[in-house]
Short mmCIF file of C-alpha atoms (C1' of nucleotides) in Angstrom, two decimals:
data_model
loop_
_atom_site.label_atom_id
_atom_site.label_comp_id
_atom_site.label_asym_id
_atom_site.label_seq_id
_atom_site.Cartn_x
_atom_site.Cartn_y
_atom_site.Cartn_z
CA MET K 167 55.30 38.92 49.55
CA MET K 168 54.47 42.42 50.61
CA THR K 169 56.96 42.29 53.43
CA SER K 170 59.66 41.47 50.93
CA ALA K 171 59.06 44.77 49.18
CA SER K 172 59.71 46.75 52.33
CA GLU K 173 62.83 44.73 53.01
CA LEU K 174 64.09 45.36 49.52
CA ALA K 175 63.36 49.05 49.97
CA SER K 176 65.28 49.12 53.24
CA LEU K 177 68.26 47.43 51.65
CA ALA K 178 68.26 49.79 48.70
CA GLY K 179 67.73 52.69 51.07
CA LEU K 180 71.11 51.97 52.62
CA LEU K 181 72.74 52.92 49.33
CA ALA K 182 70.25 55.61 48.39
CA ASP K 183 72.19 58.35 50.10
CA GLU K 184 75.16 60.01 48.47
CA THR K 185 77.25 59.95 51.60
CA ARG K 186 76.61 56.29 52.28
CA ALA K 187 77.24 55.48 48.63
CA ALA K 188 80.57 57.28 48.75
CA ILE K 189 81.50 55.33 51.87
CA CYS K 190 80.66 51.99 50.27
CA LEU K 191 82.51 52.83 47.08
CA ALA K 192 85.58 53.79 49.07
CA LEU K 193 85.40 50.48 50.90
CA LEU K 194 85.38 48.64 47.59
CA ASP K 195 89.15 48.52 47.87
CA GLY K 196 88.57 45.73 50.36
CA ARG K 197 90.47 47.36 53.18
CA ALA K 198 89.31 48.62 56.54
CA TRP K 199 88.87 52.36 56.97
CA THR K 200 88.49 54.33 60.18
CA ALA K 201 85.37 56.34 60.80
CA GLY K 202 87.30 59.59 60.56
CA GLU K 203 88.86 58.70 57.24
CA LEU K 204 85.47 57.95 55.80
CA ALA K 205 84.00 61.15 57.20
CA ALA K 206 86.74 63.18 55.54
CA HIS K 207 86.41 61.23 52.32
CA ALA K 208 82.67 61.88 52.17
CA HIS K 209 83.00 65.49 53.31
CA VAL K 210 80.69 65.23 56.29
CA ALA K 211 81.08 65.85 60.00
CA PRO K 212 82.28 62.93 62.10
CA SER K 213 78.95 62.80 63.87
CA THR K 214 77.17 62.37 60.56
CA ALA K 215 79.51 59.61 59.51
CA THR K 216 78.81 57.82 62.76
CA GLU K 217 75.12 57.64 62.01
CA HIS K 218 75.70 56.37 58.50
CA LEU K 219 78.11 53.72 59.68
CA HIS K 220 75.59 52.55 62.23
CA ARG K 221 72.95 52.11 59.59
CA LEU K 222 75.30 50.31 57.22
CA VAL K 223 76.52 47.96 59.92
CA ASP K 224 73.00 47.28 61.17
CA GLY K 225 71.94 46.62 57.60
CA GLY K 226 74.60 43.96 57.25
CA LEU K 227 76.59 45.65 54.52
CA LEU K 228 79.54 46.53 56.75
CA THR K 229 81.36 44.93 59.63
CA GLU K 230 83.21 46.84 62.30
CA ARG K 231 86.21 46.12 64.44
CA ARG K 232 86.95 48.28 67.47
CA GLN K 233 90.62 48.74 68.12
CA GLY K 234 91.80 51.21 70.68
CA ARG K 235 90.19 54.53 70.00
CA HIS K 236 89.63 53.66 66.39
CA ARG K 237 86.64 52.08 64.75
CA TYR K 238 87.62 50.16 61.67
CA VAL K 239 84.95 49.39 59.14
CA GLN K 240 84.94 47.27 56.01
CA LEU K 241 82.59 45.55 53.61
CA ALA K 242 80.83 42.57 55.14
CA GLY K 243 81.97 40.19 52.41
CA PRO K 244 82.44 39.42 48.74
CA SER K 245 78.70 39.32 48.14
CA VAL K 246 78.41 42.94 49.18
CA ALA K 247 81.24 43.88 46.85
CA HIS K 248 79.54 41.94 44.09
CA LEU K 249 76.32 43.82 44.70
CA LEU K 250 78.07 47.17 44.54
CA GLU K 251 79.84 46.20 41.35
CA ASP K 252 76.55 45.19 39.77
CA LEU K 253 74.99 48.49 40.68
CA ALA K 254 78.01 50.46 39.54
CA ALA K 255 78.05 48.57 36.27
CA ARG K 256 74.62 49.97 35.47
CA LEU K 257 75.84 53.52 35.85
CA GLU K 258 78.27 53.63 32.98
CA PRO K 259 76.76 53.14 29.55
CA ARG K 260 78.52 49.94 28.67
CA GLN K 261 80.28 49.60 25.37
CA ASP K 262 81.17 46.60 23.28
CA PRO K 263 83.15 44.27 25.54
CA VAL K 264 84.50 42.11 22.70
CA LEU K 265 86.94 44.39 20.97
CA GLY K 266 90.43 43.61 19.87
CA LEU K 267 91.02 41.13 22.64
CA ARG K 268 94.32 39.80 21.36
CA ALA K 269 95.61 43.21 20.34
CA VAL K 270 94.97 44.67 23.75
CA THR K 271 96.53 41.76 25.56
CA ALA K 272 99.62 41.27 23.51
CA ASN K 273 100.59 44.79 22.78
CA ALA K 274 99.30 47.56 24.98
CA ALA K 275 101.17 47.26 28.23
CA LEU K 276 99.37 46.68 31.46
CA ARG K 277 99.98 50.24 32.51
CA ARG K 278 98.09 50.51 35.73
CA GLY K 279 96.56 47.98 38.05
CA ARG K 280 94.62 48.08 41.27
CA THR K 281 92.63 45.87 43.54
CA CYS K 282 88.89 45.63 43.30
CA TYR K 283 87.78 44.43 46.71
CA ASP K 284 89.84 41.25 46.85
CA HIS K 285 90.99 40.65 43.30
CA LEU K 286 93.07 42.33 40.61
CA ALA K 287 91.49 44.97 38.41
CA GLY K 288 92.51 47.72 36.04
CA ARG K 289 94.66 47.00 33.04
CA LEU K 290 96.62 44.46 35.02
CA GLY K 291 93.52 42.51 35.99
CA VAL K 292 92.11 42.60 32.49
CA ALA K 293 95.43 41.58 30.94
CA VAL K 294 95.82 38.60 33.26
CA THR K 295 92.23 37.57 32.60
CA ASP K 296 92.64 37.81 28.84
CA ALA K 297 95.92 35.96 28.90
CA MET K 298 94.35 33.16 30.90
CA THR K 299 91.52 33.03 28.40
CA GLU K 300 93.93 32.80 25.47
CA ALA K 301 95.83 30.06 27.24
CA GLY K 302 92.63 28.04 27.60
CA LEU K 303 92.56 28.38 31.36
CA LEU K 304 89.39 30.40 31.42
CA ASP K 305 86.22 30.18 29.35
CA GLN K 306 84.69 33.57 28.77
CA ALA K 307 82.40 32.48 25.93
CA GLY K 308 80.00 30.37 27.95
CA GLY K 309 79.55 32.32 31.13
CA PHE K 310 82.78 32.84 33.00
CA ALA K 311 84.22 29.53 34.10
CA LEU K 312 87.54 27.96 34.89
CA THR K 313 88.44 25.17 32.51
CA ARG K 314 89.83 21.89 33.77
CA ALA K 315 93.24 23.10 32.60
CA GLY K 316 92.70 26.36 34.48
CA LEU K 317 91.96 24.57 37.71
CA GLY K 318 95.09 22.47 37.27
CA TRP K 319 97.17 25.54 36.50
CA LEU K 320 96.08 27.32 39.66
CA THR K 321 96.71 24.38 41.96
CA GLY K 322 99.76 23.02 40.11
CA THR K 323 101.80 25.80 38.57
CA LEU K 324 100.74 28.53 40.96
CA GLY K 325 100.51 26.28 43.99
CA LEU K 326 97.13 27.29 45.32
CA GLU K 327 95.45 25.02 47.83
CA PRO K 328 92.87 22.78 46.14
CA GLU K 329 90.49 23.13 49.07
CA ASP K 330 90.49 26.87 48.54
CA LEU K 331 89.09 26.24 45.09
CA ALA K 332 86.53 23.63 46.09
CA PRO K 333 83.00 24.34 44.96
CA GLY K 334 81.37 26.17 47.80
CA LYS K 335 78.91 28.92 48.44
CA ARG K 336 81.07 31.45 46.65
CA PRO K 337 81.30 31.25 42.86
CA LEU K 338 84.67 29.96 41.77
CA ALA K 339 85.12 32.21 38.78
CA ARG K 340 83.09 35.29 38.10
CA GLY K 341 83.38 38.19 35.71
CA CYS K 342 83.63 41.63 37.22
CA LEU K 343 83.08 44.60 34.96
CA ASP K 344 85.98 47.01 35.22
CA TRP K 345 85.03 50.65 35.67
CA THR K 346 87.94 52.13 33.77
CA GLU K 347 88.60 49.42 31.25
CA ARG K 348 84.97 48.51 30.61
CA ARG K 349 86.14 44.95 30.29
CA GLN K 350 85.60 41.86 32.37
CA HIS K 351 88.26 40.64 34.72
CA LEU K 352 88.50 37.59 36.92
CA ALA K 353 86.70 37.76 40.26
CA GLY K 354 85.19 35.18 42.58
CA ALA K 355 87.09 32.75 44.80
CA ALA K 356 89.69 32.03 42.12
CA GLY K 357 90.27 35.71 41.50
CA ALA K 358 90.75 36.37 45.19
CA LYS K 359 93.18 33.52 45.75
CA LEU K 360 95.10 34.41 42.62
CA CYS K 361 95.45 37.99 43.79
CA GLN K 362 96.59 36.87 47.22
CA LYS K 363 99.21 34.62 45.65
CA PHE K 364 100.45 37.51 43.55
CA PHE K 365 100.99 39.53 46.71
CA ASP K 366 102.58 36.61 48.56
CA ASN K 367 105.01 36.06 45.71
CA ARG K 368 105.77 39.78 45.62
CA TRP K 369 104.74 39.90 41.99
CA VAL K 370 102.67 42.96 42.76
CA ALA K 371 102.95 45.58 45.48
CA ARG K 372 100.78 48.39 46.68
CA THR K 373 101.86 51.87 45.71
CA GLY K 374 101.14 54.46 48.34
CA SER K 375 98.02 54.32 50.41
CA GLY K 376 95.46 53.88 47.64
CA ARG K 377 94.17 50.74 46.03
CA ALA K 378 96.67 51.07 43.18
CA VAL K 379 99.15 48.26 42.68
CA ARG K 380 102.21 47.99 40.47
CA LEU K 381 103.87 44.99 38.92
CA THR K 382 107.30 44.23 40.36
CA PRO K 383 110.20 43.10 38.14
CA ASP K 384 109.69 39.60 39.54
CA GLY K 385 106.06 39.83 38.60
CA GLN K 386 106.83 40.91 35.06
CA ALA K 387 109.16 37.99 34.61
CA ALA K 388 106.69 35.56 36.12
CA LEU K 389 103.79 36.71 33.97
CA HIS K 390 105.98 36.51 30.91
CA ASP K 391 107.03 32.97 31.70
CA LEU K 392 103.64 31.72 32.79
CA LEU K 393 101.26 33.52 30.46
CA GLY K 394 103.42 35.04 27.75
CA LEU K 395 102.54 38.52 28.86
CA ALA K 396 105.11 40.97 27.52
CA GLY K 397 103.53 44.16 28.83
CA ILE K 398 105.72 46.52 30.75
CA ASP K 399 104.46 48.56 33.64
CA MET P 1263 84.74 59.73 41.48
CA MET P 1264 82.45 61.76 43.68
CA THR P 1265 79.88 62.07 40.96
CA SER P 1266 79.70 58.31 40.79
CA ALA P 1267 78.55 58.20 44.39
CA SER P 1268 75.60 60.44 43.68
CA GLU P 1269 74.71 58.39 40.64
CA LEU P 1270 74.85 55.22 42.67
CA ALA P 1271 72.67 56.85 45.28
CA SER P 1272 70.13 57.89 42.68
CA LEU P 1273 69.99 54.41 41.26
CA ALA P 1274 69.56 52.84 44.67
CA GLY P 1275 67.04 55.51 45.52
CA LEU P 1276 64.78 54.19 42.80
CA LEU P 1277 64.38 50.99 44.78
CA ALA P 1278 64.53 52.58 48.20
CA ASP P 1279 60.80 53.08 48.39
CA GLU P 1280 58.44 50.31 49.39
CA THR P 1281 55.93 51.11 46.68
CA ARG P 1282 58.52 51.21 43.92
CA ALA P 1283 60.09 48.04 45.26
CA ALA P 1284 56.73 46.29 45.17
CA ILE P 1285 56.23 47.44 41.59
CA CYS P 1286 59.61 46.14 40.50
CA LEU P 1287 59.12 42.83 42.25
CA ALA P 1288 55.77 42.39 40.56
CA LEU P 1289 57.37 43.09 37.20
CA LEU P 1290 59.91 40.34 37.86
CA ASP P 1291 57.48 37.99 36.14
CA GLY P 1292 58.74 39.56 32.93
CA ARG P 1293 55.35 40.64 31.68
CA ALA P 1294 53.94 44.09 31.05
CA TRP P 1295 51.54 45.51 33.62
CA THR P 1296 49.25 48.47 33.29
CA ALA P 1297 49.64 51.45 35.56
CA GLY P 1298 46.32 50.71 37.24
CA GLU P 1299 47.21 47.10 37.96
CA LEU P 1300 50.43 48.18 39.61
CA ALA P 1301 48.67 50.86 41.63
CA ALA P 1302 46.22 48.29 42.95
CA HIS P 1303 49.00 45.79 43.60
CA ALA P 1304 50.97 48.33 45.60
CA HIS P 1305 47.90 49.71 47.37
CA VAL P 1306 48.40 53.32 46.34
CA ALA P 1307 46.31 55.85 44.45
CA PRO P 1308 46.69 55.90 40.67
CA SER P 1309 48.21 59.35 40.85
CA THR P 1310 50.89 58.08 43.18
CA ALA P 1311 51.67 55.18 40.90
CA THR P 1312 52.06 57.56 38.00
CA GLU P 1313 54.82 59.45 39.77
CA HIS P 1314 56.64 56.27 40.70
CA LEU P 1315 56.43 54.91 37.18
CA HIS P 1316 57.82 58.15 35.83
CA ARG P 1317 60.81 57.93 38.07
CA LEU P 1318 61.44 54.29 37.30
CA VAL P 1319 61.20 54.86 33.55
CA ASP P 1320 63.40 57.95 33.70
CA GLY P 1321 65.89 55.99 35.75
CA GLY P 1322 66.12 53.37 33.04
CA LEU P 1323 64.79 50.48 35.08
CA LEU P 1324 61.47 50.28 33.24
CA THR P 1325 60.26 50.76 29.70
CA GLU P 1326 56.78 51.84 28.78
CA ARG P 1327 54.50 51.22 25.84
CA ARG P 1328 51.42 53.37 25.29
CA GLN P 1329 48.52 51.51 23.84
CA GLY P 1330 45.11 53.12 23.65
CA ARG P 1331 44.18 54.40 27.04
CA HIS P 1332 46.57 52.00 28.74
CA ARG P 1333 50.16 52.48 29.71
CA TYR P 1334 51.99 49.20 29.78
CA VAL P 1335 55.19 49.00 31.76
CA GLN P 1336 57.82 46.32 32.10
CA LEU P 1337 61.39 45.80 33.21
CA ALA P 1338 63.91 47.40 30.88
CA GLY P 1339 65.84 44.17 30.35
CA PRO P 1340 67.48 41.09 31.80
CA SER P 1341 70.16 43.14 33.51
CA VAL P 1342 67.51 44.87 35.58
CA ALA P 1343 66.00 41.53 36.52
CA HIS P 1344 69.45 40.29 37.42
CA LEU P 1345 70.00 43.29 39.65
CA LEU P 1346 66.72 42.75 41.45
CA GLU P 1347 67.48 39.09 41.96
CA ASP P 1348 70.86 39.95 43.44
CA LEU P 1349 69.28 42.37 45.85
CA ALA P 1350 66.50 39.98 46.76
CA ALA P 1351 69.02 37.22 47.34
CA ARG P 1352 70.56 39.26 50.14
CA LEU P 1353 67.26 39.51 51.96
CA GLU P 1354 66.82 35.87 52.84
CA PRO P 1355 69.50 34.40 55.06
CA ARG P 1356 70.86 31.89 52.63
CA GLN P 1357 71.30 28.30 53.66
CA ASP P 1358 73.60 25.57 52.45
CA PRO P 1359 73.01 25.32 48.71
CA VAL P 1360 74.72 21.94 48.32
CA LEU P 1361 72.32 19.57 49.99
CA GLY P 1362 71.06 16.30 48.71
CA LEU P 1363 71.24 17.31 45.09
CA ARG P 1364 70.46 13.94 43.61
CA ALA P 1365 67.81 13.10 46.16
CA VAL P 1366 65.93 16.27 45.50
CA THR P 1367 66.11 15.88 41.76
CA ALA P 1368 65.23 12.26 41.44
CA ASN P 1369 62.62 11.89 44.08
CA ALA P 1370 60.74 14.91 45.23
CA ALA P 1371 58.49 15.83 42.38
CA LEU P 1372 58.76 19.18 40.71
CA ARG P 1373 55.63 20.35 42.44
CA ARG P 1374 55.37 23.91 41.46
CA GLY P 1375 57.10 26.00 38.84
CA ARG P 1376 56.98 29.59 37.75
CA THR P 1377 58.82 32.03 35.57
CA CYS P 1378 61.46 34.33 36.96
CA TYR P 1379 61.59 37.22 34.50
CA ASP P 1380 62.31 35.20 31.36
CA HIS P 1381 63.40 31.80 32.59
CA LEU P 1382 62.03 28.89 34.58
CA ALA P 1383 62.18 28.98 38.36
CA GLY P 1384 60.65 27.25 41.34
CA ARG P 1385 60.97 23.52 41.76
CA LEU P 1386 60.59 23.02 38.05
CA GLY P 1387 63.46 25.35 37.25
CA VAL P 1388 65.71 23.84 39.89
CA ALA P 1389 64.88 20.30 38.81
CA VAL P 1390 65.67 20.99 35.17
CA THR P 1391 68.88 22.72 36.16
CA ASP P 1392 69.97 19.85 38.39
CA ALA P 1393 69.08 17.25 35.77
CA MET P 1394 71.11 19.10 33.18
CA THR P 1395 74.00 19.22 35.61
CA GLU P 1396 73.81 15.49 36.26
CA ALA P 1397 73.71 14.84 32.54
CA GLY P 1398 76.91 16.78 32.07
CA LEU P 1399 75.22 19.57 30.16
CA LEU P 1400 75.89 22.19 32.76
CA ASP P 1401 78.89 22.81 35.00
CA GLN P 1402 77.86 24.18 38.37
CA ALA P 1403 81.17 23.48 40.10
CA GLY P 1404 83.27 26.03 38.29
CA GLY P 1405 81.00 29.03 38.06
CA PHE P 1406 77.87 28.29 36.08
CA ALA P 1407 78.70 27.37 32.53
CA LEU P 1408 77.29 25.33 29.68
CA THR P 1409 79.49 22.44 28.72
CA ARG P 1410 80.26 21.67 25.10
CA ALA P 1411 77.76 18.82 25.36
CA GLY P 1412 75.21 21.22 26.80
CA LEU P 1413 75.57 23.60 23.91
CA GLY P 1414 75.11 20.73 21.49
CA TRP P 1415 72.08 19.47 23.37
CA LEU P 1416 70.36 22.82 23.21
CA THR P 1417 70.96 23.36 19.51
CA GLY P 1418 70.64 19.71 18.49
CA THR P 1419 68.12 17.87 20.62
CA LEU P 1420 66.07 20.89 21.59
CA GLY P 1421 66.47 22.66 18.27
CA LEU P 1422 67.46 26.09 19.50
CA GLU P 1423 69.02 28.48 17.01
CA PRO P 1424 72.83 28.52 17.37
CA GLU P 1425 72.95 32.29 16.79
CA ASP P 1426 70.69 32.74 19.80
CA LEU P 1427 73.38 31.09 21.88
CA ALA P 1428 76.33 32.92 20.39
CA PRO P 1429 78.55 34.67 22.90
CA GLY P 1430 77.27 38.21 23.14
CA LYS P 1431 76.78 40.90 25.70
CA ARG P 1432 74.42 38.76 27.74
CA PRO P 1433 75.94 35.89 29.73
CA LEU P 1434 75.06 32.56 28.17
CA ALA P 1435 74.49 30.66 31.37
CA ARG P 1436 74.05 32.23 34.74
CA GLY P 1437 72.89 30.99 38.11
CA CYS P 1438 69.85 32.66 39.61
CA LEU P 1439 69.15 32.08 43.27
CA ASP P 1440 65.62 30.86 43.76
CA TRP P 1441 63.66 32.61 46.46
CA THR P 1442 61.58 29.66 47.55
CA GLU P 1443 63.96 26.81 46.85
CA ARG P 1444 67.14 28.62 47.92
CA ARG P 1445 68.85 26.82 45.10
CA GLN P 1446 70.39 27.96 41.87
CA HIS P 1447 68.56 27.56 38.61
CA LEU P 1448 69.55 28.29 35.04
CA ALA P 1449 69.24 31.89 33.88
CA GLY P 1450 70.96 33.95 31.24
CA ALA P 1451 70.47 33.71 27.49
CA ALA P 1452 70.36 29.91 27.56
CA GLY P 1453 67.80 29.91 30.36
CA ALA P 1454 65.60 32.34 28.49
CA LYS P 1455 65.70 30.46 25.20
CA LEU P 1456 65.13 27.16 26.95
CA CYS P 1457 62.09 28.56 28.71
CA GLN P 1458 60.73 29.94 25.46
CA LYS P 1459 61.16 26.59 23.77
CA PHE P 1460 59.30 24.92 26.63
CA PHE P 1461 56.37 27.24 26.04
CA ASP P 1462 56.55 26.82 22.25
CA ASN P 1463 56.49 23.04 22.61
CA ARG P 1464 53.59 23.30 25.06
CA TRP P 1465 55.62 21.48 27.66
CA VAL P 1466 54.62 24.10 30.18
CA ALA P 1467 51.63 26.40 30.36
CA ARG P 1468 50.68 29.35 32.49
CA THR P 1469 48.10 28.71 35.17
CA GLY P 1470 45.83 31.63 35.75
CA SER P 1471 47.09 35.17 35.56
CA GLY P 1472 50.11 34.87 37.84
CA ARG P 1473 53.64 33.85 37.03
CA ALA P 1474 52.95 30.25 38.00
CA VAL P 1475 53.41 27.58 35.35
CA ARG P 1476 52.51 23.92 35.32
CA LEU P 1477 54.05 21.03 33.46
CA THR P 1478 51.78 19.57 30.77
CA PRO P 1479 51.57 15.79 30.18
CA ASP P 1480 53.62 16.33 27.02
CA GLY P 1481 56.16 18.18 29.09
CA GLN P 1482 56.38 15.40 31.66
CA ALA P 1483 56.99 12.85 28.93
CA ALA P 1484 59.57 15.03 27.23
CA LEU P 1485 61.52 15.73 30.40
CA HIS P 1486 61.48 12.03 31.24
CA ASP P 1487 62.83 11.10 27.83
CA LEU P 1488 65.38 13.88 27.56
CA LEU P 1489 66.66 14.23 31.11
CA GLY P 1490 65.36 11.21 32.96
CA LEU P 1491 63.19 13.38 35.17
CA ALA P 1492 60.49 11.25 36.77
CA GLY P 1493 58.89 13.94 38.88
CA ILE P 1494 55.15 14.35 38.63
CA ASP P 1495 53.46 17.69 38.88
"C1'" DG Z 146 27.37 62.78 21.63
"C1'" DA Z 147 27.05 61.06 26.41
"C1'" DA Z 148 28.90 58.18 29.81
"C1'" DA Z 149 32.40 55.30 31.67
"C1'" DC Z 150 37.06 54.53 32.14
"C1'" DC Z 151 42.25 55.11 32.39
"C1'" DG Z 152 45.79 57.91 33.29
"C1'" DT Z 153 47.89 62.51 34.35
"C1'" DT Z 154 48.67 67.01 36.56
"C1'" DC Z 155 48.41 70.04 40.42
"C1'" DG Z 156 48.20 71.67 45.12
"C1'" DG Z 157 48.78 70.72 49.82
"C1'" DC Z 158 49.95 67.98 53.78
"C1'" DC Z 159 53.09 65.52 56.60
"C1'" DG Z 160 56.74 62.46 58.16
"C1'" DG Z 161 61.31 61.06 57.80
"C1'" DC Z 162 66.00 61.91 57.61
"C1'" DA Z 163 70.48 64.06 56.46
"C1'" DC Z 164 73.07 67.57 58.34
"C1'" DC Z 165 75.51 70.27 61.82
"C1'" DG Z 166 77.49 72.01 66.41
"C1'" DA Z 167 78.20 71.37 71.12
"C1'" DA Z 168 78.98 68.50 74.89
"C1'" DC Z 169 80.63 64.10 76.61
"C1'" DG Z 170 83.49 59.75 77.29
"C1'" DG Z 171 86.85 56.71 76.17
"C1'" DT Z 172 92.03 56.03 74.46
"C1'" DC Z 173 96.70 57.27 73.68
"C1'" DG Z 174 100.99 60.19 74.30
"C1'" DC Z 175 103.92 63.03 77.29
"C1'" DG Y 326 98.01 62.81 85.84
"C1'" DC Y 327 97.06 66.24 81.87
"C1'" DG Y 328 96.14 67.47 77.18
"C1'" DA Y 329 95.36 65.91 72.46
"C1'" DC Y 330 92.69 62.99 69.84
"C1'" DC Y 331 88.88 59.88 68.08
"C1'" DG Y 332 84.46 58.76 68.18
"C1'" DT Y 333 79.66 59.10 70.02
"C1'" DT Y 334 75.32 61.09 71.71
"C1'" DC Y 335 71.94 64.64 71.72
"C1'" DG Y 336 69.10 68.67 70.18
"C1'" DG Y 337 67.66 71.41 66.57
"C1'" DT Y 338 66.94 72.75 61.74
"C1'" DG Y 339 65.55 72.39 57.12
"C1'" DC Y 340 64.45 69.97 53.07
"C1'" DC Y 341 63.20 66.25 50.26
"C1'" DG Y 342 59.68 63.25 48.79
"C1'" DG Y 343 55.71 60.10 49.32
"C1'" DC Y 344 50.87 60.38 49.82
"C1'" DC Y 345 46.18 61.80 48.70
"C1'" DG Y 346 42.02 64.13 46.46
"C1'" DA Y 347 40.21 67.00 42.98
"C1'" DA Y 348 40.19 68.52 38.42
"C1'" DC Y 349 41.41 67.64 33.61
"C1'" DG Y 350 42.39 65.25 28.94
"C1'" DG Y 351 42.33 61.40 26.06
"C1'" DT Y 352 40.26 56.76 24.73
"C1'" DT Y 353 36.72 53.42 24.45
"C1'" DT Y 354 31.92 51.95 24.52
"C1'" DC Y 355 27.06 52.40 23.65
#
DNA sequence: GAAACCGTTCGGCCGGCACCGAACGGTCGC
DNA sequence: GCGACCGTTCGGTGCCGGCCGAACGGTTTC
């Protein structure tokens, strides 16, 4: 009981430093960063970054992979990303999430997209999520769940492996509050597999070195055919 | 971008102290505590507790209500409770959550129950959640969502107000990982209203001053009739 | 009004920790 | 091999913040 308080404090303490917070937020793109990159990103000396990375790895938030003279670091898993998203969601004063859903989806183009840990985010992520909701594949009213039709669509039309979508420890479908859009987009196991399939099919591609992604012409055509999305990137 | 890191750090910093963590965990029972009670609970001087409460209130995690010479404090809302649960869930090394679902529900009695912020938890909470799942009222496979039948059951059989279950800012149904049972139980708006109805119907009652609740004889009969639960408290 | 009680403010103490620079030890390129 | 590079370890410094006790103000009780 009392021990749990100290453990909670230790866990929170990992994120209670601006430098460590900046590191974790950078890692939210789901990719592995080197220690030096993170040091530069957080504007601290390499030696300082080393200490922080040690604490974060020891605390279970990060995993490391030594490779040559580089030390690659990334988030320990989706649950860590989820935790960070939850915390970050508290920062921005949230506004009404139910606002002109159809108008936004149908008309305003999905201008910019990016990855949020392992799934699609930004306008692209929100647009896909809304389109799936309109098509009856996703139920946003009662929680955030895949419908039976949605499950069939993912495994049938999109060709995802059914075992990848089996009920397991990780939630199948989960809402993730978008920082820029202030809207929910699809996360969880389904969101991750969907995103992966988008990359495999070359419907989206990374632009530059950031977490930004753009829709390819193939992707635009596919989304139009599959979900009726007419947005242009 | 960089400012967000410092904000995240500040937020995490609120929980990064053992005393403040103990205070927040105590408040997870959803009730209002006085400053003195919390000071005693956390084993610190009243003056120390005052400072911590100030920071927690300023940080938006707690709300206060002055009443006579007392200062009552409680969690600022369900989202704060959700955040604490998420953090606490990382502390315990989680074990396989899918394990003898039916056996646990049907056989092992719902020995002890308690409230977790504003919904039922402990064996009672898990048992009700599992029974609702078996009855097709709840869908645990794809996320954690009320089925159409579940929505009808809550408003019809249980007599909840439909507007209380309208899709709003708060998730309707949400899974909350139980500390002691290591199993999911129903949280969210539906979980809160269900819990309230249980209290209103005198199906459950608080035992002592803690967050523990016990099932009344009326409650046992009702759960048997409604959900086929044969557990004995 | 006096006494008891709850909470707050203030001053002071102390430990922890975030930061840096310098030195060191691996790894890669020529 | 030698130099450039990446990361780590080690001292040292300074500050932030958690803690307490004492004094004070407001509320309740008798």
